[in-house]
Amino acid sequence: MTADPLAAYRPTDVFFADSERAILGSGAVRTWTTGSPDALADEVAQALAEAGPAIALGAFPFDTGAAAALTIPETVRTGTRPRPSGPVDTGEVIHFNPVPEPEKHLAAVADLTARIEDGRLDKAVLARVLDLECREPVDVGAVLRNLVAGNPAAYSFAVPLPHHAVLAGASPELLVSKSGGEVRSHPLAGSARRSPDPVRDKENAARLAASAKNRAEHALVVEAVADGLRPFCRELTVPAEPELVATPTMWHLGTQVRGTLHDREVSSLRLAAALHPTPAVCGTPSVAAREAIGDLEPFDRGFYAGMAGWVDATGDGAWAVAIRCAEVAGQAMRLYAGGGIVAGSDPAAELDETSAKFQTLLRAMGLEMAG
Ligand SMILES: C=C(O[C@@H]1C=C(C(=O)O)C=C[C@H]1O)C(=O)O
């Protein structure tokens, strides 16, 4: 155990922390830059078995055909989740560029809502990005410290990507974790802004909990997660009602799905592959949602809405949905945020929701602003 794995972090390292534990990997015994989670699951399991008590850490993109970033590090430090004092300075942002323009995002939401109301699909998640330019190269370690400090319950991660870029984020959403014979997933869907005013904050939460539209949107995700896990489980518990989940910036509806596995050796990567992408980041039906996303988002999602996490030689591990994240490269930083669109979604409310979701990363940059 290392006192503070974050203190030793360098941008070429891989970092992943849940609310209790942090893992820092440095160097590489083995790296995978291509292959979907499903295609790699057996190969990774075999490499881990051969490497002794090893762990593979990294991220997979939204589009499972695109490049992967998974490593068996040379050195692994594990420790309790660090509680850094913060915030620390990350450097000055000199330019903001939303892609697409906010008006174009409103039009895309309206277009998607029309497709849904035509009966072509039930739900799709539409995202936008905010490109930041900084005066100096971004201090990724400082951003990561601020993300960890500012989001104590989040899955925090930093994964090196090709071309010296780093994916850094603080996701509230667990795609899947596996420990011995137990599996867990914590899908989120349905969102409302937090408010600094405690009365309005409570009202926002109560309105979200009572919203039929948000509950229906949430149910689609829970159903997909339950369907994905059922074949692996001899017992699966799926609560009938969602709970409110609070992050420092957002309220969400969340459901804790828990199961007992038929085979305790099935790997967390195999389980993640069976679930990804859930309708929390893609939609229902999945194929129609991907098509709508491809038509309406004018950028490549890259690792956003993919997954970040780890798997060890026993198959244990955890994968977070890669949201509330940014890709950092030199002086440039690309922040991503999306929201689920269903029949009756209001474009202005959806634009506001994505602005609120940018706040996780903006705060880590020492900023608080309308995205
Ligand atoms: C897609 C994102 O978040 C997801 C979408 C949500 C929603 O549509 O309500 C809520 C939580 C996440 O599952 C994001 O943060 O970019």
mmCIF file of C-alpha atoms and ligand atoms in Angstrom:
data_model
loop_
_atom_site.group_PDB
_atom_site.id
_atom_site.type_symbol
_atom_site.label_atom_id
_atom_site.label_comp_id
_atom_site.label_asym_id
_atom_site.label_seq_id
_atom_site.Cartn_x
_atom_site.Cartn_y
_atom_site.Cartn_z
ATOM 1 C CA MET A 1 0.000 0.000 0.000
ATOM 2 C CA THR A 2 1.245 3.482 -0.891
ATOM 3 C CA ALA A 3 0.283 6.463 1.260
ATOM 4 C CA ASP A 4 -0.789 8.692 -1.634
ATOM 5 C CA PRO A 5 -0.621 7.139 -5.109
ATOM 6 C CA LEU A 6 -1.622 10.519 -6.539
ATOM 7 C CA ALA A 7 1.522 12.205 -5.219
ATOM 8 C CA ALA A 8 3.646 10.066 -7.561
ATOM 9 C CA TYR A 9 1.407 10.654 -10.624
ATOM 10 C CA ARG A 10 3.000 11.586 -13.955
ATOM 11 C CA PRO A 11 0.989 12.103 -17.184
ATOM 12 C CA THR A 12 2.361 8.870 -18.688
ATOM 13 C CA ASP A 13 0.824 6.897 -15.746
ATOM 14 C CA VAL A 14 -2.633 5.348 -15.496
ATOM 15 C CA PHE A 15 -4.722 6.315 -12.471
ATOM 16 C CA PHE A 16 -8.076 4.981 -11.304
ATOM 17 C CA ALA A 17 -9.800 5.522 -7.966
ATOM 18 C CA ASP A 18 -13.180 4.621 -6.558
ATOM 19 C CA SER A 19 -14.504 6.091 -3.319
ATOM 20 C CA GLU A 20 -12.187 3.846 -1.266
ATOM 21 C CA ARG A 21 -9.153 2.761 -3.227
ATOM 22 C CA ALA A 22 -6.724 4.275 -5.696
ATOM 23 C CA ILE A 23 -4.495 2.496 -8.210
ATOM 24 C CA LEU A 24 -1.537 4.049 -10.012
ATOM 25 C CA GLY A 25 0.240 2.181 -12.782
ATOM 26 C CA SER A 26 3.596 3.242 -14.265
ATOM 27 C CA GLY A 27 5.532 1.824 -17.192
ATOM 28 C CA ALA A 28 4.191 -0.983 -19.366
ATOM 29 C CA VAL A 29 4.780 -4.722 -19.480
ATOM 30 C CA ARG A 30 2.106 -4.978 -22.154
ATOM 31 C CA THR A 31 -0.090 -2.442 -23.972
ATOM 32 C CA TRP A 32 -3.151 -2.861 -26.189
ATOM 33 C CA THR A 33 -3.970 -0.017 -28.590
ATOM 34 C CA THR A 34 -6.614 -1.805 -30.658
ATOM 35 C CA GLY A 35 -9.436 -4.235 -29.982
ATOM 36 C CA SER A 36 -12.881 -4.048 -28.432
ATOM 37 C CA PRO A 37 -13.392 -5.097 -24.773
ATOM 38 C CA ASP A 38 -15.107 -8.255 -26.027
ATOM 39 C CA ALA A 39 -12.353 -9.172 -28.484
ATOM 40 C CA LEU A 40 -9.631 -8.546 -25.882
ATOM 41 C CA ALA A 41 -11.205 -10.109 -22.765
ATOM 42 C CA ASP A 42 -9.649 -13.583 -23.210
ATOM 43 C CA GLU A 43 -6.282 -12.284 -24.415
ATOM 44 C CA VAL A 44 -6.034 -9.885 -21.471
ATOM 45 C CA ALA A 45 -7.018 -12.650 -19.013
ATOM 46 C CA GLN A 46 -4.265 -14.876 -20.410
ATOM 47 C CA ALA A 47 -1.661 -12.094 -20.320
ATOM 48 C CA LEU A 48 -2.616 -11.334 -16.706
ATOM 49 C CA ALA A 49 -2.319 -15.001 -15.734
ATOM 50 C CA GLU A 50 1.150 -15.163 -17.297
ATOM 51 C CA ALA A 51 2.282 -11.887 -15.712
ATOM 52 C CA GLY A 52 1.626 -13.212 -12.183
ATOM 53 C CA PRO A 53 -0.458 -11.151 -9.758
ATOM 54 C CA ALA A 54 -0.975 -8.421 -12.346
ATOM 55 C CA ILE A 55 -3.582 -5.848 -13.225
ATOM 56 C CA ALA A 56 -4.579 -4.226 -16.521
ATOM 57 C CA LEU A 57 -5.697 -0.583 -16.388
ATOM 58 C CA GLY A 58 -6.977 1.799 -19.005
ATOM 59 C CA ALA A 59 -9.870 2.934 -21.153
ATOM 60 C CA PHE A 60 -11.953 1.923 -24.147
ATOM 61 C CA PRO A 61 -13.648 4.370 -26.518
ATOM 62 C CA PHE A 62 -17.384 4.803 -27.153
ATOM 63 C CA ASP A 63 -16.989 3.210 -30.575
ATOM 64 C CA THR A 64 -15.681 -0.243 -29.738
ATOM 65 C CA GLY A 65 -14.044 -0.517 -33.164
ATOM 66 C CA ALA A 66 -11.764 2.444 -32.395
ATOM 67 C CA ALA A 67 -8.379 2.541 -30.627
ATOM 68 C CA ALA A 68 -8.086 1.164 -27.078
ATOM 69 C CA ALA A 69 -5.712 2.287 -24.304
ATOM 70 C CA LEU A 70 -5.109 -0.661 -21.976
ATOM 71 C CA THR A 71 -1.842 -1.445 -20.159
ATOM 72 C CA ILE A 72 -0.379 -3.979 -17.789
ATOM 73 C CA PRO A 73 1.917 -1.580 -15.913
ATOM 74 C CA GLU A 74 5.413 -2.428 -14.779
ATOM 75 C CA THR A 75 4.825 -0.900 -11.345
ATOM 76 C CA VAL A 76 1.479 -0.716 -9.556
ATOM 77 C CA ARG A 77 0.907 1.339 -6.426
ATOM 78 C CA THR A 78 -2.363 0.927 -4.577
ATOM 79 C CA GLY A 79 -3.585 2.891 -1.607
ATOM 80 C CA THR A 80 -6.637 4.353 0.011
ATOM 81 C CA ARG A 81 -8.312 7.040 -2.040
ATOM 82 C CA PRO A 82 -6.267 10.215 -1.579
ATOM 83 C CA ARG A 83 -7.991 13.230 -0.005
ATOM 84 C CA PRO A 84 -5.954 16.004 -1.572
ATOM 85 C CA SER A 85 -6.355 19.479 -0.230
ATOM 86 C CA GLY A 86 -7.311 21.741 -3.055
ATOM 87 C CA PRO A 87 -7.886 23.346 -5.335
ATOM 88 C CA VAL A 88 -4.481 23.701 -6.955
ATOM 89 C CA ASP A 89 -3.709 26.011 -9.872
ATOM 90 C CA THR A 90 -4.042 24.443 -13.320
ATOM 91 C CA GLY A 91 -3.145 27.430 -15.493
ATOM 92 C CA GLU A 92 -5.134 30.078 -17.311
ATOM 93 C CA VAL A 93 -7.812 29.326 -19.922
ATOM 94 C CA ILE A 94 -7.608 31.912 -22.730
ATOM 95 C CA HIS A 95 -10.231 30.668 -25.178
ATOM 96 C CA PHE A 96 -13.534 28.718 -25.099
ATOM 97 C CA ASN A 97 -15.106 27.172 -28.183
ATOM 98 C CA PRO A 98 -18.326 25.143 -27.959
ATOM 99 C CA VAL A 99 -18.829 22.506 -30.697
ATOM 100 C CA PRO A 100 -21.400 22.714 -32.103
ATOM 101 C CA GLU A 101 -22.566 26.287 -31.495
ATOM 102 C CA PRO A 102 -25.312 26.246 -28.822
ATOM 103 C CA GLU A 103 -27.990 27.089 -31.460
ATOM 104 C CA LYS A 104 -26.905 24.092 -33.507
ATOM 105 C CA HIS A 105 -27.170 21.844 -30.439
ATOM 106 C CA LEU A 106 -30.736 23.114 -29.885
ATOM 107 C CA ALA A 107 -31.528 22.259 -33.524
ATOM 108 C CA ALA A 108 -29.955 18.785 -33.167
ATOM 109 C CA VAL A 109 -32.054 18.056 -30.059
ATOM 110 C CA ALA A 110 -35.201 19.166 -31.946
ATOM 111 C CA ASP A 111 -34.230 16.976 -34.924
ATOM 112 C CA LEU A 112 -33.634 13.974 -32.630
ATOM 113 C CA THR A 113 -36.903 14.542 -30.751
ATOM 114 C CA ALA A 114 -38.742 14.560 -34.126
ATOM 115 C CA ARG A 115 -37.080 11.229 -35.071
ATOM 116 C CA ILE A 116 -38.174 9.789 -31.719
ATOM 117 C CA GLU A 117 -41.709 11.078 -32.111
ATOM 118 C CA ASP A 118 -41.773 9.487 -35.611
ATOM 119 C CA GLY A 119 -41.228 6.150 -33.852
ATOM 120 C CA ARG A 120 -37.731 5.539 -35.282
ATOM 121 C CA LEU A 121 -36.218 5.106 -31.791
ATOM 122 C CA ASP A 122 -37.076 5.622 -28.112
ATOM 123 C CA LYS A 123 -34.006 7.412 -26.787
ATOM 124 C CA ALA A 124 -30.583 8.649 -27.833
ATOM 125 C CA VAL A 125 -27.911 10.564 -25.934
ATOM 126 C CA LEU A 126 -26.756 13.708 -27.676
ATOM 127 C CA ALA A 127 -23.460 15.248 -26.590
ATOM 128 C CA ARG A 128 -21.526 18.409 -27.297
ATOM 129 C CA VAL A 129 -17.993 19.493 -26.554
ATOM 130 C CA LEU A 130 -16.319 22.558 -25.117
ATOM 131 C CA ASP A 131 -12.798 23.150 -26.408
ATOM 132 C CA LEU A 132 -10.546 25.115 -24.078
ATOM 133 C CA GLU A 133 -7.244 26.671 -24.980
ATOM 134 C CA CYS A 134 -4.835 27.455 -22.168
ATOM 135 C CA ARG A 135 -1.956 29.909 -22.047
ATOM 136 C CA GLU A 136 0.503 27.173 -21.019
ATOM 137 C CA PRO A 137 0.418 23.384 -21.401
ATOM 138 C CA VAL A 138 -2.258 22.057 -19.027
ATOM 139 C CA ASP A 139 -0.912 20.578 -15.796
ATOM 140 C CA VAL A 140 -2.753 17.238 -15.984
ATOM 141 C CA GLY A 141 -1.610 16.229 -12.497
ATOM 142 C CA ALA A 142 -3.183 19.380 -11.062
ATOM 143 C CA VAL A 143 -6.447 18.771 -12.961
ATOM 144 C CA LEU A 144 -6.507 15.193 -11.659
ATOM 145 C CA ARG A 145 -5.851 16.330 -8.060
ATOM 146 C CA ASN A 146 -8.711 18.821 -8.322
ATOM 147 C CA LEU A 147 -11.021 16.189 -9.816
ATOM 148 C CA VAL A 148 -10.195 13.779 -6.977
ATOM 149 C CA ALA A 149 -10.504 16.490 -4.312
ATOM 150 C CA GLY A 150 -13.739 17.955 -5.700
ATOM 151 C CA ASN A 151 -15.600 14.686 -6.344
ATOM 152 C CA PRO A 152 -14.935 12.366 -3.373
ATOM 153 C CA ALA A 153 -17.576 9.807 -4.374
ATOM 154 C CA ALA A 154 -16.627 9.684 -8.064
ATOM 155 C CA TYR A 155 -14.647 7.193 -10.102
ATOM 156 C CA SER A 156 -11.652 9.376 -10.916
ATOM 157 C CA PHE A 157 -9.325 8.473 -13.714
ATOM 158 C CA ALA A 158 -6.436 9.576 -15.891
ATOM 159 C CA VAL A 159 -5.427 7.437 -18.849
ATOM 160 C CA PRO A 160 -2.630 8.269 -21.312
ATOM 161 C CA LEU A 161 -3.814 8.214 -24.936
ATOM 162 C CA PRO A 162 -1.841 8.309 -28.203
ATOM 163 C CA HIS A 163 -0.140 11.614 -29.173
ATOM 164 C CA HIS A 164 0.621 12.568 -25.542
ATOM 165 C CA ALA A 165 -3.054 13.207 -24.791
ATOM 166 C CA VAL A 166 -4.604 12.193 -21.461
ATOM 167 C CA LEU A 167 -8.218 11.297 -20.710
ATOM 168 C CA ALA A 168 -9.079 12.683 -17.264
ATOM 169 C CA GLY A 169 -12.428 12.584 -15.507
ATOM 170 C CA ALA A 170 -14.570 12.084 -12.416
ATOM 171 C CA SER A 171 -17.505 9.867 -13.356
ATOM 172 C CA PRO A 172 -20.429 9.229 -11.034
ATOM 173 C CA GLU A 173 -21.491 6.133 -12.997
ATOM 174 C CA LEU A 174 -20.361 2.539 -12.446
ATOM 175 C CA LEU A 175 -20.731 0.454 -15.591
ATOM 176 C CA VAL A 176 -19.806 -2.714 -13.742
ATOM 177 C CA SER A 177 -17.668 -4.026 -10.913
ATOM 178 C CA LYS A 178 -16.884 -7.633 -10.109
ATOM 179 C CA SER A 179 -15.469 -8.895 -6.848
ATOM 180 C CA GLY A 180 -15.280 -12.688 -6.382
ATOM 181 C CA GLY A 181 -18.732 -14.009 -7.232
ATOM 182 C CA GLU A 182 -20.524 -10.646 -6.898
ATOM 183 C CA VAL A 183 -21.327 -8.211 -9.685
ATOM 184 C CA ARG A 184 -22.664 -4.685 -9.383
ATOM 185 C CA SER A 185 -23.735 -1.917 -11.745
ATOM 186 C CA HIS A 186 -25.037 1.544 -10.890
ATOM 187 C CA PRO A 187 -26.721 2.980 -13.981
ATOM 188 C CA LEU A 188 -27.672 6.651 -13.912
ATOM 189 C CA ALA A 189 -30.107 8.461 -16.203
ATOM 190 C CA GLY A 190 -32.315 11.440 -15.535
ATOM 191 C CA SER A 191 -30.587 14.653 -14.447
ATOM 192 C CA ALA A 192 -31.132 18.006 -12.797
ATOM 193 C CA ARG A 193 -28.743 20.800 -11.870
ATOM 194 C CA ARG A 194 -27.652 21.255 -8.250
ATOM 195 C CA SER A 195 -28.389 24.717 -6.870
ATOM 196 C CA PRO A 196 -26.294 26.639 -4.322
ATOM 197 C CA ASP A 197 -29.622 27.662 -2.743
ATOM 198 C CA PRO A 198 -30.623 24.710 -0.479
ATOM 199 C CA VAL A 199 -34.362 25.252 -1.007
ATOM 200 C CA ARG A 200 -34.065 25.313 -4.808
ATOM 201 C CA ASP A 201 -31.639 22.406 -4.660
ATOM 202 C CA LYS A 202 -34.231 20.279 -2.835
ATOM 203 C CA GLU A 203 -36.929 21.397 -5.280
ATOM 204 C CA ASN A 204 -34.751 20.400 -8.249
ATOM 205 C CA ALA A 205 -34.214 16.958 -6.701
ATOM 206 C CA ALA A 206 -37.915 16.485 -5.870
ATOM 207 C CA ARG A 207 -38.947 17.518 -9.388
ATOM 208 C CA LEU A 208 -36.479 15.026 -10.872
ATOM 209 C CA ALA A 209 -37.668 12.191 -8.609
ATOM 210 C CA ALA A 210 -41.297 12.875 -9.588
ATOM 211 C CA SER A 211 -40.690 13.327 -13.324
ATOM 212 C CA ALA A 212 -42.415 10.617 -15.389
ATOM 213 C CA LYS A 213 -40.236 11.515 -18.395
ATOM 214 C CA ASN A 214 -37.001 11.081 -16.433
ATOM 215 C CA ARG A 215 -38.201 7.880 -14.797
ATOM 216 C CA ALA A 216 -39.104 6.387 -18.180
ATOM 217 C CA GLU A 217 -35.696 7.431 -19.567
ATOM 218 C CA HIS A 218 -34.048 5.857 -16.513
ATOM 219 C CA ALA A 219 -36.030 2.615 -16.812
ATOM 220 C CA LEU A 220 -34.673 2.041 -20.341
ATOM 221 C CA VAL A 221 -31.117 2.017 -18.961
ATOM 222 C CA VAL A 222 -31.901 -0.250 -15.997
ATOM 223 C CA GLU A 223 -33.669 -2.712 -18.278
ATOM 224 C CA ALA A 224 -30.683 -2.844 -20.659
ATOM 225 C CA VAL A 225 -28.235 -3.348 -17.771
ATOM 226 C CA ALA A 226 -30.392 -6.085 -16.215
ATOM 227 C CA ASP A 227 -30.755 -7.821 -19.610
ATOM 228 C CA GLY A 228 -26.974 -7.606 -20.143
ATOM 229 C CA LEU A 229 -26.092 -9.080 -16.747
ATOM 230 C CA ARG A 230 -28.847 -11.723 -16.470
ATOM 231 C CA PRO A 231 -27.089 -14.394 -18.599
ATOM 232 C CA PHE A 232 -24.060 -14.210 -16.242
ATOM 233 C CA CYS A 233 -26.022 -14.353 -12.993
ATOM 234 C CA ARG A 234 -27.788 -16.982 -10.925
ATOM 235 C CA GLU A 235 -29.378 -14.222 -8.905
ATOM 236 C CA LEU A 236 -29.969 -10.615 -9.919
ATOM 237 C CA THR A 237 -31.544 -7.902 -7.783
ATOM 238 C CA VAL A 238 -33.040 -4.963 -9.640
ATOM 239 C CA PRO A 239 -34.850 -2.445 -7.414
ATOM 240 C CA ALA A 240 -38.192 -1.369 -8.884
ATOM 241 C CA GLU A 241 -37.668 2.295 -7.978
ATOM 242 C CA PRO A 242 -34.672 4.532 -8.682
ATOM 243 C CA GLU A 243 -32.952 6.607 -5.972
ATOM 244 C CA LEU A 244 -31.673 10.156 -6.114
ATOM 245 C CA VAL A 245 -27.889 10.358 -6.501
ATOM 246 C CA ALA A 246 -26.092 13.626 -5.780
ATOM 247 C CA THR A 247 -22.790 14.746 -7.269
ATOM 248 C CA PRO A 248 -21.352 18.179 -6.390
ATOM 249 C CA THR A 249 -22.913 19.578 -9.588
ATOM 250 C CA MET A 250 -25.818 17.298 -10.571
ATOM 251 C CA TRP A 251 -28.745 15.274 -9.293
ATOM 252 C CA HIS A 252 -29.348 11.967 -11.058
ATOM 253 C CA LEU A 253 -31.714 9.037 -10.848
ATOM 254 C CA GLY A 254 -29.718 5.889 -10.091
ATOM 255 C CA THR A 255 -30.413 2.187 -9.522
ATOM 256 C CA GLN A 256 -28.092 -0.256 -7.744
ATOM 257 C CA VAL A 257 -28.192 -3.544 -9.681
ATOM 258 C CA ARG A 258 -26.512 -6.461 -7.881
ATOM 259 C CA GLY A 259 -26.027 -10.075 -8.861
ATOM 260 C CA THR A 260 -24.339 -13.346 -7.992
ATOM 261 C CA LEU A 261 -22.362 -14.802 -10.875
ATOM 262 C CA HIS A 262 -22.700 -18.351 -12.223
ATOM 263 C CA ASP A 263 -18.954 -18.310 -12.868
ATOM 264 C CA ARG A 264 -16.841 -16.293 -10.443
ATOM 265 C CA GLU A 265 -13.962 -16.353 -12.928
ATOM 266 C CA VAL A 266 -15.748 -14.312 -15.591
ATOM 267 C CA SER A 267 -13.762 -11.093 -15.939
ATOM 268 C CA SER A 268 -14.938 -7.563 -15.256
ATOM 269 C CA LEU A 269 -13.854 -6.750 -18.818
ATOM 270 C CA ARG A 270 -16.121 -9.464 -20.235
ATOM 271 C CA LEU A 271 -19.023 -8.118 -18.141
ATOM 272 C CA ALA A 272 -18.290 -4.543 -19.221
ATOM 273 C CA ALA A 273 -18.225 -5.661 -22.857
ATOM 274 C CA ALA A 274 -21.676 -7.209 -22.437
ATOM 275 C CA LEU A 275 -23.093 -3.894 -21.182
ATOM 276 C CA HIS A 276 -21.280 -1.221 -23.191
ATOM 277 C CA PRO A 277 -22.673 1.079 -24.477
ATOM 278 C CA THR A 278 -25.724 1.278 -22.248
ATOM 279 C CA PRO A 279 -28.611 3.611 -23.143
ATOM 280 C CA ALA A 280 -27.151 6.018 -20.514
ATOM 281 C CA VAL A 281 -24.675 7.114 -23.195
ATOM 282 C CA CYS A 282 -26.063 5.612 -26.454
ATOM 283 C CA GLY A 283 -29.794 4.892 -26.627
ATOM 284 C CA THR A 284 -32.624 2.486 -27.383
ATOM 285 C CA PRO A 285 -32.573 0.664 -29.741
ATOM 286 C CA SER A 286 -28.808 0.852 -29.729
ATOM 287 C CA VAL A 287 -28.251 0.630 -33.505
ATOM 288 C CA ALA A 288 -30.755 3.400 -34.317
ATOM 289 C CA ALA A 289 -29.319 5.552 -31.522
ATOM 290 C CA ARG A 290 -25.744 5.161 -32.815
ATOM 291 C CA GLU A 291 -26.937 6.162 -36.253
ATOM 292 C CA ALA A 292 -28.674 9.287 -34.908
ATOM 293 C CA ILE A 293 -25.574 10.173 -32.857
ATOM 294 C CA GLY A 294 -23.394 9.771 -35.973
ATOM 295 C CA ASP A 295 -25.753 12.025 -37.974
ATOM 296 C CA LEU A 296 -26.185 14.746 -35.351
ATOM 297 C CA GLU A 297 -22.912 15.099 -33.392
ATOM 298 C CA PRO A 298 -20.306 17.033 -35.432
ATOM 299 C CA PHE A 299 -17.284 15.499 -33.632
ATOM 300 C CA ASP A 300 -15.819 12.127 -32.763
ATOM 301 C CA ARG A 301 -16.601 10.999 -29.205
ATOM 302 C CA GLY A 302 -13.209 9.348 -28.824
ATOM 303 C CA PHE A 303 -13.019 7.879 -25.310
ATOM 304 C CA TYR A 304 -15.938 9.984 -24.022
ATOM 305 C CA ALA A 305 -18.889 7.699 -23.240
ATOM 306 C CA GLY A 306 -16.532 4.732 -23.372
ATOM 307 C CA MET A 307 -15.237 3.169 -20.154
ATOM 308 C CA ALA A 308 -12.254 3.536 -17.842
ATOM 309 C CA GLY A 309 -11.174 1.002 -15.242
ATOM 310 C CA TRP A 310 -9.206 -2.114 -14.416
ATOM 311 C CA VAL A 311 -9.227 -5.906 -14.355
ATOM 312 C CA ASP A 312 -6.908 -8.249 -12.464
ATOM 313 C CA ALA A 313 -5.804 -11.846 -12.893
ATOM 314 C CA THR A 314 -8.788 -13.171 -10.897
ATOM 315 C CA GLY A 315 -11.188 -11.243 -13.174
ATOM 316 C CA ASP A 316 -12.009 -8.771 -10.400
ATOM 317 C CA GLY A 317 -12.189 -5.137 -11.428
ATOM 318 C CA ALA A 318 -14.318 -2.089 -12.030
ATOM 319 C CA TRP A 319 -15.231 -0.040 -15.095
ATOM 320 C CA ALA A 320 -16.735 3.429 -14.896
ATOM 321 C CA VAL A 321 -18.704 5.004 -17.726
ATOM 322 C CA ALA A 322 -16.262 7.604 -19.135
ATOM 323 C CA ILE A 323 -18.343 10.748 -18.605
ATOM 324 C CA ARG A 324 -17.598 14.068 -16.833
ATOM 325 C CA CYS A 325 -14.238 13.873 -18.577
ATOM 326 C CA ALA A 326 -11.922 15.712 -20.917
ATOM 327 C CA GLU A 327 -9.120 14.921 -23.298
ATOM 328 C CA VAL A 328 -6.074 17.032 -22.487
ATOM 329 C CA ALA A 329 -3.308 17.557 -25.049
ATOM 330 C CA GLY A 330 -0.717 20.280 -24.494
ATOM 331 C CA GLN A 331 -2.539 23.618 -24.208
ATOM 332 C CA ALA A 332 -5.804 22.144 -25.503
ATOM 333 C CA MET A 333 -8.544 20.523 -23.515
ATOM 334 C CA ARG A 334 -11.766 19.045 -24.928
ATOM 335 C CA LEU A 335 -14.621 18.703 -22.425
ATOM 336 C CA TYR A 336 -17.561 16.430 -23.238
ATOM 337 C CA ALA A 337 -21.140 16.401 -21.949
ATOM 338 C CA GLY A 338 -24.320 14.748 -23.158
ATOM 339 C CA GLY A 339 -27.866 14.095 -22.127
ATOM 340 C CA GLY A 340 -30.573 11.565 -22.925
ATOM 341 C CA ILE A 341 -33.225 12.734 -25.381
ATOM 342 C CA VAL A 342 -36.677 11.124 -25.367
ATOM 343 C CA ALA A 343 -40.113 12.107 -26.692
ATOM 344 C CA GLY A 344 -41.002 15.506 -25.280
ATOM 345 C CA SER A 345 -37.404 16.600 -24.491
ATOM 346 C CA ASP A 346 -37.047 20.380 -24.435
ATOM 347 C CA PRO A 347 -33.990 21.619 -26.416
ATOM 348 C CA ALA A 348 -33.281 24.569 -24.063
ATOM 349 C CA ALA A 349 -33.408 22.313 -20.979
ATOM 350 C CA GLU A 350 -31.111 19.809 -22.679
ATOM 351 C CA LEU A 351 -28.593 22.521 -23.574
ATOM 352 C CA ASP A 352 -28.650 23.689 -19.954
ATOM 353 C CA GLU A 353 -28.133 20.113 -18.721
ATOM 354 C CA THR A 354 -24.968 19.727 -20.802
ATOM 355 C CA SER A 355 -23.729 23.123 -19.525
ATOM 356 C CA ALA A 356 -24.248 21.899 -15.972
ATOM 357 C CA LYS A 357 -22.391 18.663 -16.737
ATOM 358 C CA PHE A 358 -19.354 20.622 -18.012
ATOM 359 C CA GLN A 359 -19.016 22.086 -14.502
ATOM 360 C CA THR A 360 -17.207 19.003 -13.135
ATOM 361 C CA LEU A 361 -14.233 19.705 -15.404
ATOM 362 C CA LEU A 362 -14.583 23.496 -15.365
ATOM 363 C CA ARG A 363 -14.378 23.442 -11.569
ATOM 364 C CA ALA A 364 -11.280 21.275 -11.781
ATOM 365 C CA MET A 365 -9.830 24.059 -13.961
ATOM 366 C CA GLY A 366 -10.705 26.603 -11.274
ATOM 367 C CA LEU A 367 -13.621 27.974 -13.288
ATOM 368 C CA GLU A 368 -17.334 28.213 -12.717
ATOM 369 C CA MET A 369 -19.299 29.447 -15.667
ATOM 370 C CA ALA A 370 -22.187 28.832 -18.027
ATOM 371 C CA GLY A 371 -20.839 26.238 -20.475
HETATM 372 C C1 LIG B 1 -24.009 11.389 -20.961
HETATM 373 C C2 LIG B 1 -23.744 11.905 -19.757
HETATM 374 O O1 LIG B 1 -24.380 11.534 -18.612
HETATM 375 C C3 LIG B 1 -25.308 10.446 -18.647
HETATM 376 C C4 LIG B 1 -26.657 10.901 -19.022
HETATM 377 C C5 LIG B 1 -27.593 11.235 -18.055
HETATM 378 C C6 LIG B 1 -28.935 11.796 -18.465
HETATM 379 O O2 LIG B 1 -29.216 11.856 -19.672
HETATM 380 O O3 LIG B 1 -29.716 12.211 -17.597
HETATM 381 C C7 LIG B 1 -27.306 11.049 -16.702
HETATM 382 C C8 LIG B 1 -26.166 10.459 -16.296
HETATM 383 C C9 LIG B 1 -25.278 9.817 -17.270
HETATM 384 O O4 LIG B 1 -25.671 8.493 -17.438
HETATM 385 C C10 LIG B 1 -22.680 12.937 -19.563
HETATM 386 O O5 LIG B 1 -22.429 13.329 -18.426
HETATM 387 O O6 LIG B 1 -22.061 13.345 -20.566
#
